[in-house]
CSV table of C-alpha atoms in Angstrom, one decimal:
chain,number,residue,atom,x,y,z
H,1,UNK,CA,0.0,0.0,0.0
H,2,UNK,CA,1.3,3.6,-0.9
H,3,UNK,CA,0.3,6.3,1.1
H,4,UNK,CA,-0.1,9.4,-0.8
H,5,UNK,CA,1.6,12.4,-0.9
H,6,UNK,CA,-0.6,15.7,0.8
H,7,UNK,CA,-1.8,17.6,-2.8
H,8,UNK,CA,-2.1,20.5,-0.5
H,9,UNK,CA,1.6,20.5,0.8
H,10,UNK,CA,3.5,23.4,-0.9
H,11,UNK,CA,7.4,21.5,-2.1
H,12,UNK,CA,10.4,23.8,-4.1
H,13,UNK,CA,9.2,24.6,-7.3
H,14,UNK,CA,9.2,22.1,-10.1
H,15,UNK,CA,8.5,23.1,-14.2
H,16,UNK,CA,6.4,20.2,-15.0
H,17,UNK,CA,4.7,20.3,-18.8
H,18,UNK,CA,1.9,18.5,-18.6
H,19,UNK,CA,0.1,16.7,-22.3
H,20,UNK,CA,-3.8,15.8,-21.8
H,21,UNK,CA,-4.3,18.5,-19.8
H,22,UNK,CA,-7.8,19.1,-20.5
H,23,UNK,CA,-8.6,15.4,-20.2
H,24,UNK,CA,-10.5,14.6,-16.2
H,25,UNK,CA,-7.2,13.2,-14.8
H,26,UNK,CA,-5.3,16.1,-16.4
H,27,UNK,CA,-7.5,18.6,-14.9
H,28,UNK,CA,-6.6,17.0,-11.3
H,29,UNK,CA,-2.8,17.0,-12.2
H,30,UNK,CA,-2.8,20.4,-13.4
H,31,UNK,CA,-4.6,21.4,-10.3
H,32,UNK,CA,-2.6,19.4,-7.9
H,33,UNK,CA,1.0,20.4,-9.3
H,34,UNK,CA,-0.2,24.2,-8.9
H,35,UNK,CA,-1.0,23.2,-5.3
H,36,UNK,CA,2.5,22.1,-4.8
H,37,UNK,CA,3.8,25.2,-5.9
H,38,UNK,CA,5.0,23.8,-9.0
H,39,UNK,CA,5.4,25.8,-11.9
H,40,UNK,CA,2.7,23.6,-14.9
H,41,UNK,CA,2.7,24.4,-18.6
H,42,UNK,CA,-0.1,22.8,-20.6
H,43,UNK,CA,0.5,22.0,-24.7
H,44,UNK,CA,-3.0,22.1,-25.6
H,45,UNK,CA,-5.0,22.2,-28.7
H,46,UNK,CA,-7.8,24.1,-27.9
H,47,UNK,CA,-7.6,27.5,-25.1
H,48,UNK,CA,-10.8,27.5,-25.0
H,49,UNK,CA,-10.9,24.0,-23.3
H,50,UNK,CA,-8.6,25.2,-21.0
H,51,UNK,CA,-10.0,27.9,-19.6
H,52,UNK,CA,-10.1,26.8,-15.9
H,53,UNK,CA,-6.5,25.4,-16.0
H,54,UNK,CA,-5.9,28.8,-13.9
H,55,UNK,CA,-2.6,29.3,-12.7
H,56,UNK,CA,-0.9,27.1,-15.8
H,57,UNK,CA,0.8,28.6,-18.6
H,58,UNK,CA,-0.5,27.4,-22.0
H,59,UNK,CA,1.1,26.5,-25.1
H,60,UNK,CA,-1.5,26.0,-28.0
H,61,UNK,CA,-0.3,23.2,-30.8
H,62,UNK,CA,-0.6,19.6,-31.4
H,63,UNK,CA,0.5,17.1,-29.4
H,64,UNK,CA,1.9,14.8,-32.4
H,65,UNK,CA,4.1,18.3,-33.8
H,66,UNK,CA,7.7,18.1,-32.6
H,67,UNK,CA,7.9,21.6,-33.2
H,68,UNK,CA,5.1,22.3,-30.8
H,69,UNK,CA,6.4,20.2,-28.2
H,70,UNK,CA,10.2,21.3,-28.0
H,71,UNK,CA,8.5,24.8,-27.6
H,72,UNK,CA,6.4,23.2,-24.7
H,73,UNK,CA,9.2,21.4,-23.2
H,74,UNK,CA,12.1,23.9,-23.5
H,75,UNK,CA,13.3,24.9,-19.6
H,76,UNK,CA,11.3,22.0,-17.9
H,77,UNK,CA,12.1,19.6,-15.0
H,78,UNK,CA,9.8,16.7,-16.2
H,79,UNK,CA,6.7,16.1,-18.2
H,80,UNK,CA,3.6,14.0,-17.8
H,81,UNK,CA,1.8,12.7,-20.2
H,82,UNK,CA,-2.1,11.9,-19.7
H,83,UNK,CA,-2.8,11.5,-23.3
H,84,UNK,CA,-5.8,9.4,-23.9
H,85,UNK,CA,-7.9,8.5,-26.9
H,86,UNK,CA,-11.6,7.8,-26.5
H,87,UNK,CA,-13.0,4.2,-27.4
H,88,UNK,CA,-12.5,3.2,-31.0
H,89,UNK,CA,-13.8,-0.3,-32.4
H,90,UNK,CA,-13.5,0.0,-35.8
H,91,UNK,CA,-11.0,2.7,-36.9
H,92,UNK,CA,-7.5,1.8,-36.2
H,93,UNK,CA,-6.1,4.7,-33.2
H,94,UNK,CA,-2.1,5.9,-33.7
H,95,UNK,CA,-2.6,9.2,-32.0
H,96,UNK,CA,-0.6,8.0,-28.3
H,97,UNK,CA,2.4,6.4,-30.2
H,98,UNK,CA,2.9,8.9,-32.5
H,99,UNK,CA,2.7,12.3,-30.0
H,100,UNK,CA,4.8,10.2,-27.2
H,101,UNK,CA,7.5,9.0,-29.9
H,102,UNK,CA,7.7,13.2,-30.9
H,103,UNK,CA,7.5,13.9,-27.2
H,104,UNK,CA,10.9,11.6,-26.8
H,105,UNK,CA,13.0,13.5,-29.3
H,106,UNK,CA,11.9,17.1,-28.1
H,107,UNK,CA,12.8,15.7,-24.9
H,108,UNK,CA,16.2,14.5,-25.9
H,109,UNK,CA,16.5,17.9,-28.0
H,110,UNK,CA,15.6,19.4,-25.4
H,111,UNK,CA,18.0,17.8,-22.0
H,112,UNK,CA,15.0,17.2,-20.4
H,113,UNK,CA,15.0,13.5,-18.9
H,114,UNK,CA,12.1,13.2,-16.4
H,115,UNK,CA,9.2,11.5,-18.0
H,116,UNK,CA,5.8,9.6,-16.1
H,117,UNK,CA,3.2,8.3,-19.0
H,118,UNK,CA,-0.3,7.3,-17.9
H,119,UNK,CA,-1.3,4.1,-20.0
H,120,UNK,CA,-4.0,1.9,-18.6
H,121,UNK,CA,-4.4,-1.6,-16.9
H,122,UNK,CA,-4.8,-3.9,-20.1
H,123,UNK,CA,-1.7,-2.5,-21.8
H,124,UNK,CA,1.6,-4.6,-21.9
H,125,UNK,CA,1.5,-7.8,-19.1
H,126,UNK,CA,-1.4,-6.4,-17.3
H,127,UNK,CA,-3.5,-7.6,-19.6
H,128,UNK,CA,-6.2,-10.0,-18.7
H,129,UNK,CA,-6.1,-8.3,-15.5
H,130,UNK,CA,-9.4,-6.4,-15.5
H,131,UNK,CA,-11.7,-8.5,-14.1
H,132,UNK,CA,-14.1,-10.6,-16.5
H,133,UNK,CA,-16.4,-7.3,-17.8
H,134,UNK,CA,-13.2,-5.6,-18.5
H,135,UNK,CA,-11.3,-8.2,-19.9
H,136,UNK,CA,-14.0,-10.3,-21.8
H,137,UNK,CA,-16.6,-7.3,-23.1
H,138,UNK,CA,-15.4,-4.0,-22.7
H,139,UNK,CA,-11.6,-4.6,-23.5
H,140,UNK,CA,-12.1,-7.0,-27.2
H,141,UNK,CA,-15.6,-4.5,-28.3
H,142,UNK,CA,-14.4,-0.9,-27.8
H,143,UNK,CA,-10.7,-1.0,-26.5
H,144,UNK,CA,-8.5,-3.6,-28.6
H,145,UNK,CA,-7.6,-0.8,-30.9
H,146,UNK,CA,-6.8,1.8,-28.5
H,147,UNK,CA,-4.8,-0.6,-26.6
H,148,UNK,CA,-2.8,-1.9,-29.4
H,149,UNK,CA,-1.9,2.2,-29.2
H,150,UNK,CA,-1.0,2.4,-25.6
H,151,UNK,CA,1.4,-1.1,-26.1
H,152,UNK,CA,3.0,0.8,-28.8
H,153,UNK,CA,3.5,3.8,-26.5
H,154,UNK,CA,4.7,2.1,-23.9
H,155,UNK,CA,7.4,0.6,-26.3
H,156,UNK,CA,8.5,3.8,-27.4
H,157,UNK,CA,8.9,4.9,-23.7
H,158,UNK,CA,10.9,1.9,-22.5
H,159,UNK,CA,13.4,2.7,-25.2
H,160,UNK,CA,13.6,5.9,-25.3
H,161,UNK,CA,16.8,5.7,-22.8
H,162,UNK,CA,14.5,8.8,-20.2
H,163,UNK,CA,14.1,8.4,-16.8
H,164,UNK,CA,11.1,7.2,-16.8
H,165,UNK,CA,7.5,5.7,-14.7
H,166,UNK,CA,4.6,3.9,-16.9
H,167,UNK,CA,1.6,4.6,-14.8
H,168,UNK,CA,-1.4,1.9,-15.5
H,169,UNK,CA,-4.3,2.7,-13.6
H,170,UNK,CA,-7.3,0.4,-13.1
H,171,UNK,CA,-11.0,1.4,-13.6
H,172,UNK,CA,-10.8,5.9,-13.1
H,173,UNK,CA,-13.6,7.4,-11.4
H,174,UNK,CA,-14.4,10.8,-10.0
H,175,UNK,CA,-15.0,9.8,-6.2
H,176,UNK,CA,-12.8,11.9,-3.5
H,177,UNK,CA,-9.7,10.9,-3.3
H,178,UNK,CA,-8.3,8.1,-0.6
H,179,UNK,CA,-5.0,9.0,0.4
H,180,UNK,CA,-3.5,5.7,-0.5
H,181,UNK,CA,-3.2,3.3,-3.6
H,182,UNK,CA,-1.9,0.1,-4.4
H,183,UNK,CA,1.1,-0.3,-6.7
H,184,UNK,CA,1.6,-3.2,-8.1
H,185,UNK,CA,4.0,-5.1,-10.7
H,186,UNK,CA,3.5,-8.7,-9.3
H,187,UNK,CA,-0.4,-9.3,-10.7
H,188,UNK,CA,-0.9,-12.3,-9.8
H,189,UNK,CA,-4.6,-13.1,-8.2
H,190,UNK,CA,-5.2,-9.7,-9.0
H,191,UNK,CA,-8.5,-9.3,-11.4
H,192,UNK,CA,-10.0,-5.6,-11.5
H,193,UNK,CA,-10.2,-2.7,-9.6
H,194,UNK,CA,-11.4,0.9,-9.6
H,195,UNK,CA,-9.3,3.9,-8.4
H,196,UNK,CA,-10.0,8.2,-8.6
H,197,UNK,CA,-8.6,10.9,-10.7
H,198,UNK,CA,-7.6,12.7,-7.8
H,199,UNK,CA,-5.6,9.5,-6.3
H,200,UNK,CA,-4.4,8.7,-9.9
H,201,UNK,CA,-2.9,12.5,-10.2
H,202,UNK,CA,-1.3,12.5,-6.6
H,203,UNK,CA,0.3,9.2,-7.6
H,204,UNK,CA,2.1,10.4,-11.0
H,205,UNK,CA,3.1,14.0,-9.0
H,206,UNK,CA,5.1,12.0,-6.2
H,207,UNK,CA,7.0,10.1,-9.0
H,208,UNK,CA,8.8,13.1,-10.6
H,209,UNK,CA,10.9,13.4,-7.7
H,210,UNK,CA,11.2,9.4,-6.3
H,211,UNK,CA,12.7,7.0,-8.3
H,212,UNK,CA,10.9,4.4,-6.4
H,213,UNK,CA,9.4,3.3,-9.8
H,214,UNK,CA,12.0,4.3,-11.9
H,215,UNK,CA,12.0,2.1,-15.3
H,216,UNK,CA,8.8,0.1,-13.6
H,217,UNK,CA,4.9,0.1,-14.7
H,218,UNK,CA,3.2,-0.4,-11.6
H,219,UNK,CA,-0.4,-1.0,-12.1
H,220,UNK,CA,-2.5,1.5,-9.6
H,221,UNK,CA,-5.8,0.6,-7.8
H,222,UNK,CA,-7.5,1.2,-4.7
């Protein structure tokens, strides 16, 4: 069991760029950083979906344009990434490979080697792991494709030679917060779960400064 770090507690300054900002568990990392007195910089596509990231400073471009994201990334400590795609059954999804493969190089261009990625539980050897709604319906009907996506992002991660955390949350909510997760790499017996945004977001923050999960993918769940 992890215990959480206090969202509230202010820490020294950290310039964390943040990708899927706008997205319900980037909202909560955005607004948690800034609560640690970190300094956040959203890349986002649309300002106008970003109007209550208050407090961040915004760079508008595309997530998958190198250009864009050197221009994000330029003077940072670390980046997060919480990209995600919605459900696509039919159309074949490229979007998370492609933006974190650019996201490397502007990193690399950029000396910037801190990097935590949200994925999912179901990508690489977590799979088969959510339960039998999860794994049996939900999974092979709506999320093969974007799965297939996240295994390919995670790929490009492990290589890319950063210092990096894979974060694979189980089933996100929007309940209040717990103050304490499970983290686990060792999945045996375990078969679903559910955990918050808010808990998700606390969890990703306290790994750009611990290397307890360096180079690991911990699954996260409540």
């Amino acid at each position: 069991m992890n215990t959480l770090t206090d969202n509230s507690a202010k820490t020294s300054s950290t310039k964390i760029l943040v990708l899927g900002g706008t997205g319900g568990t980037g909202r909560q990392i955005v607004k948690q950083a800034l609560a640690r007195g970190h300094q956040v910089t959203a890349l986002v596509r649309s300002p106008e979906k970003a109007g209550d990231l208050n407090g961040a400073r915004l760079v508008v471009g595309d997530v998958s344009d190198e250009k864009a994201l050197r221009e994000a990334v330029t003077g940072q400590d670390a980046v997060v990434s919480a990209l995600g795609t919605p459900a696509s059954p039919f159309r074949e999804v490229t979007l998370l490979s492609i933006a974190t493969r650019a996201l490397v190089q502007a990193m690399k261009a950029e000396h910037v080697s801190r990097l935590v990625a949200i994925t999912g539980m179901g990508a690489g050897d977590s799979r088969g792991h959510g339960g039998f709604l999860f794994d049996r319906v939900i999974f092979p009907l709506l999320l093969k494709k974007v799965y297939a996506d996240k295994d390919r992002q995670e790929a490009i991660v492990r290589d890319s030679g950063l210092d990096w955390v894979l974060v694979r949350p189980s089933v996100l909510n929007d309940k209040p917060g717990r103050g304490e997760v499970q983290a686990l790499t060792d999945l045996s017996g375990f078969h679903g779960g559910s955990i918050s945004r808010q808990d998700v977001a606390t969890f990703v923050l306290d790994q750009l400064r611990s290397d307890a999960w360096l180079n690991r993918a911990p699954l996260i769940t409540w």
